Coordinates of C-alpha atoms in Angstrom, one line a residue:
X1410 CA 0.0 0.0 0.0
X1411 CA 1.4 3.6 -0.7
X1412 CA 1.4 6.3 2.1
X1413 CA 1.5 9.4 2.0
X1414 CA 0.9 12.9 4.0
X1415 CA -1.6 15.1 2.6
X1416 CA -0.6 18.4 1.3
X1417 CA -3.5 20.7 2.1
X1418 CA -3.5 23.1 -0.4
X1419 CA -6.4 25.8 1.2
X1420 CA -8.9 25.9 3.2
X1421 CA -12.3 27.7 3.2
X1422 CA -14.4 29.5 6.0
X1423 CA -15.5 29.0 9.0
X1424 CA -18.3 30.4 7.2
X1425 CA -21.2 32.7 8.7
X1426 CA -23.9 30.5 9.9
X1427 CA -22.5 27.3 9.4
X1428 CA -21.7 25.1 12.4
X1429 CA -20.6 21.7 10.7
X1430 CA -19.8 21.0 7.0
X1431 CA -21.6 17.4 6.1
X1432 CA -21.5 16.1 2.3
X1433 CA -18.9 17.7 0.2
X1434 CA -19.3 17.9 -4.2
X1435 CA -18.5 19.5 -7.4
X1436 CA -20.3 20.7 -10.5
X1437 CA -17.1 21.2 -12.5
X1438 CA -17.2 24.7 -11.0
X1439 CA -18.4 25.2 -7.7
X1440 CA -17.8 23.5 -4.7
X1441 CA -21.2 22.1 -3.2
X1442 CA -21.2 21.8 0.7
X1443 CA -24.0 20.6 3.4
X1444 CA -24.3 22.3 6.4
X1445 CA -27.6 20.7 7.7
X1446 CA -30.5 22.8 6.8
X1447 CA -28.9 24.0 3.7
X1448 CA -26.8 23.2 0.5
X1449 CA -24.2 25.9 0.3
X1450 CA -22.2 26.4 -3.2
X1451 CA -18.4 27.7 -2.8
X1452 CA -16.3 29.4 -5.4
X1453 CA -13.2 28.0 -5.0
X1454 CA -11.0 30.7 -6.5
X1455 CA -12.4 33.4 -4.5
X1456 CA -13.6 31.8 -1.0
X1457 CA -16.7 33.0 -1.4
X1458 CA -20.0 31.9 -0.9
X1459 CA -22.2 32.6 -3.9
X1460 CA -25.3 30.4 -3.7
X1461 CA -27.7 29.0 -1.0
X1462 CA -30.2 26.1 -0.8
X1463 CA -32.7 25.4 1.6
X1464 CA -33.2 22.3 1.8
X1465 CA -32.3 18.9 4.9
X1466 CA -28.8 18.3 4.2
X1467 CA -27.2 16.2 7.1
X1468 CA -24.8 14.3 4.8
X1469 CA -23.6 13.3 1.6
X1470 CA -23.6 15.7 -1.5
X1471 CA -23.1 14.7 -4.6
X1472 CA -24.0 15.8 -8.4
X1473 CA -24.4 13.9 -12.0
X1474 CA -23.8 16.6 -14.1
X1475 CA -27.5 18.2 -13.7
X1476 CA -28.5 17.3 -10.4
X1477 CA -27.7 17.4 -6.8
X1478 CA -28.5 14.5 -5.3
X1479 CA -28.2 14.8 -1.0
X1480 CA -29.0 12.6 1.7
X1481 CA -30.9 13.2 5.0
X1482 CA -32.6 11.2 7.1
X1483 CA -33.9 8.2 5.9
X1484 CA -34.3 9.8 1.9
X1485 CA -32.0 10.5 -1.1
X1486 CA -33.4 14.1 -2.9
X1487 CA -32.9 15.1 -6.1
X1488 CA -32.1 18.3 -6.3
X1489 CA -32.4 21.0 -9.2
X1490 CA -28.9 23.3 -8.0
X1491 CA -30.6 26.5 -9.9
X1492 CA -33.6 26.7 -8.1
X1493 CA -33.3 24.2 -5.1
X1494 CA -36.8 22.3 -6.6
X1495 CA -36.7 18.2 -5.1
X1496 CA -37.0 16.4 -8.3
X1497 CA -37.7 13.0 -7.0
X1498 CA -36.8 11.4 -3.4
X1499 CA -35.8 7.5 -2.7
X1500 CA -34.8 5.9 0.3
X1501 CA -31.7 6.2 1.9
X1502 CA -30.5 2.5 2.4
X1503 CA -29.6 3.3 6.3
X1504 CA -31.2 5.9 8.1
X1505 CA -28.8 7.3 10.1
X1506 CA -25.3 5.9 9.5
X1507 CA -25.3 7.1 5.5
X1508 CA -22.1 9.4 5.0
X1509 CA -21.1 10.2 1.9
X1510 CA -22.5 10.0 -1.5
X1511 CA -21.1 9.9 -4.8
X1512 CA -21.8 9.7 -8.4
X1513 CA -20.6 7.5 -10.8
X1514 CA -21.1 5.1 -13.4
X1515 CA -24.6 6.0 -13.7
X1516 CA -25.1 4.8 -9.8
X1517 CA -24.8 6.5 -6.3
X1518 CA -22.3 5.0 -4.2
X1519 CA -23.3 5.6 -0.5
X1520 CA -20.8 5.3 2.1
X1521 CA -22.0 3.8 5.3
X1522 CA -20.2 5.5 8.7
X1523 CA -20.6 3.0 11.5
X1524 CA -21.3 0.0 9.1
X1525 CA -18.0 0.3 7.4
X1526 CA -19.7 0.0 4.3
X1527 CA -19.6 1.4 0.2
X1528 CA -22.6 0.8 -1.4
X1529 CA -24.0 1.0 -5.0
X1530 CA -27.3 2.0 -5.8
X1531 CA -29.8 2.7 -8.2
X1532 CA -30.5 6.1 -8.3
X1533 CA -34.0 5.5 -9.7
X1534 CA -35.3 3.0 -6.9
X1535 CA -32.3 3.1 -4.4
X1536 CA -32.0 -0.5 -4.6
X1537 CA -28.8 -1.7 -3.3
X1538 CA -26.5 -3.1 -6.1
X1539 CA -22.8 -3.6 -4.7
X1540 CA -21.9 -3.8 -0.9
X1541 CA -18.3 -3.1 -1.0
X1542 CA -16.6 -3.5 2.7
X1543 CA -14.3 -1.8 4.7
X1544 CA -12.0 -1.5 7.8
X1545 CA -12.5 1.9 8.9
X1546 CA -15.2 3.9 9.5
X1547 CA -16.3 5.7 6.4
X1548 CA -17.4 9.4 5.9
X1549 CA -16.9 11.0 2.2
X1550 CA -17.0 8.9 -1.3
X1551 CA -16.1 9.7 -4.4
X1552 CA -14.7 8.3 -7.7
X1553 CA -12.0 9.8 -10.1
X1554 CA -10.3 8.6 -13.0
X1555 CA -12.2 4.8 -12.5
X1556 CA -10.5 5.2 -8.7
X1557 CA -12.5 4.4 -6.0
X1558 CA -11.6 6.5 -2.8
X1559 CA -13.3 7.2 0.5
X1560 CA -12.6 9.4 3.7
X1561 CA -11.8 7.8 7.2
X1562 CA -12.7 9.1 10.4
X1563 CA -11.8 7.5 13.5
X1564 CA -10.4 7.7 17.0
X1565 CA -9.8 11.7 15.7
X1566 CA -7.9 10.7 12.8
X1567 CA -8.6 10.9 9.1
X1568 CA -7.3 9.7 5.8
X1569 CA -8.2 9.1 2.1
X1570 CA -8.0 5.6 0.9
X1571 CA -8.0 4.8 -2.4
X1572 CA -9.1 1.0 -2.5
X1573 CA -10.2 -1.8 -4.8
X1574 CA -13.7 -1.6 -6.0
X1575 CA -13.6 -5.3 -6.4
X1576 CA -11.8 -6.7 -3.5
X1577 CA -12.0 -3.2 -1.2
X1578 CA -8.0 -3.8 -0.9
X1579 CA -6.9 -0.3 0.2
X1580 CA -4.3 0.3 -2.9
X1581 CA -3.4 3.9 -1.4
X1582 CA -3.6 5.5 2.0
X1583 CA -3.5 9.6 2.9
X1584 CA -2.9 10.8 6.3
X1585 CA -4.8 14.3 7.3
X1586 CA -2.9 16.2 9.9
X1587 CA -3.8 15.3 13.8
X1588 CA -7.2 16.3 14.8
X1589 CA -8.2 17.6 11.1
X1590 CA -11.4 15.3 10.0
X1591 CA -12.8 14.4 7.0
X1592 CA -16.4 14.2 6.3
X1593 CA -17.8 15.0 2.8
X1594 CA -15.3 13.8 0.1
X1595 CA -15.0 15.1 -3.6
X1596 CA -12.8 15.3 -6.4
X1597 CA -12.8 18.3 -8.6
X1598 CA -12.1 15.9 -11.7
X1599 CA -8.2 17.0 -12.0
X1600 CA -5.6 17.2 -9.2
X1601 CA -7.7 18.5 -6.1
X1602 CA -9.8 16.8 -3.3
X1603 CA -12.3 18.8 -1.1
X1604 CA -12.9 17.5 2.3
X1605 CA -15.6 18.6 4.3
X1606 CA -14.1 19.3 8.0
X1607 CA -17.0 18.5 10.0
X1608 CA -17.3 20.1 13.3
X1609 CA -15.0 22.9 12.3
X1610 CA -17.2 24.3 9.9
X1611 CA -14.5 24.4 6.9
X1612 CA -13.9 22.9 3.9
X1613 CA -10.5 22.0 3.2
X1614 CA -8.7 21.5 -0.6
X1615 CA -6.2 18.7 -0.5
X1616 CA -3.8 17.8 -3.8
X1617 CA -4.5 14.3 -5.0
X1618 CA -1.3 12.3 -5.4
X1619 CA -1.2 11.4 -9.4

């Protein structure tokens, strides 16, 4: 397995009203962050805030090139990111312990906290199509390049893994500085990660190792 350290390259707020940062995405632009009652969007260049959503947002974010899709509670919304309309709504496949969310492959991939758990699922029906295991608590999911990777959050530490989709091998491990969390996960589609801090209230941009 490689290790590394991560390199965090910014980081973002605390930001006015916003007491924890849940689910973490990107629209190819814009940073999408969940602060609980709201779906926040970020421009990464200038730090600022630019665009507000009020709707239940307690986890993961994540987008499929026209929708947000977010989960809280026991349901997945789909959301339209211009005008914050819920476009449709399945179940979430664990109210509760459901982290992140990701998009991919023309399925969500839901990470499950407590289970230890990756899983695949229909977006249409939320039926579950792939349970992929793993050995540390996960928060944030997302795919790049056809790599699977996923936050860790345990015993106050964090890393990103990037592991085997088909055997959940962990292929590549990086360590977040002591007491820096992750929760949301995202890639930006180039040489960036955004992690949502959690409890701090910031998002943080870490560079992917290529």
């Amino acid at each position: 397995m490689k290790q590394s350290k991560a390199q965090i390259l910014r980081e973002y707020g605390p930001f006015p009203g916003v007491d924890c940062v849940h689910g973490v995405s990107h629209d190819g632009e814009r940073v999408w962050f969940a602060s609980g009652e709201k779906l926040h969007a970020l421009d990464p260049a200038s730090g600022e805030t630019v665009q507000s959503l009020d709707v239940p947002a307690n986890a993961g974010t994540a987008f499929d090139g026209e929708h947000l899709f977010q989960i809280a509670g026991d349901s997945i919304r789909k959301i339209d990111p211009r005008t914050g309309q819920v476009m449709a709504t399945i179940p979430a496949p664990n109210s509760g312990d459901d982290s992140g969310l990701a998009w991919a492959e023309g399925s969500l991939w839901v990470g499950q906290y407590k289970a230890r758990k990756i899983l695949q699922i229909d977006p249409a029906d939320g039926k579950i199509l792939r349970t992929i295991e793993s050995n540390r608590f996960v928060t944030g999911v997302t795919w790049v390049d056809g790599e699977l990777w996923h936050g860790t959050w345990e015993n106050d530490e964090s890393d990103l893994r990037r592991i085997d989709p088909q055997t959940a091998q962990v292929l590549e491990s990086v360590s977040m500085p002591p007491g820096t969390g992750v929760s949301g996960l995202e890639s930006d589609g180039a040489d960036r990660f955004f992690c949502g801090g959690g409890g701090s209230g910031k998002v943080r941009a870490v560079r992917r190792p290529i």
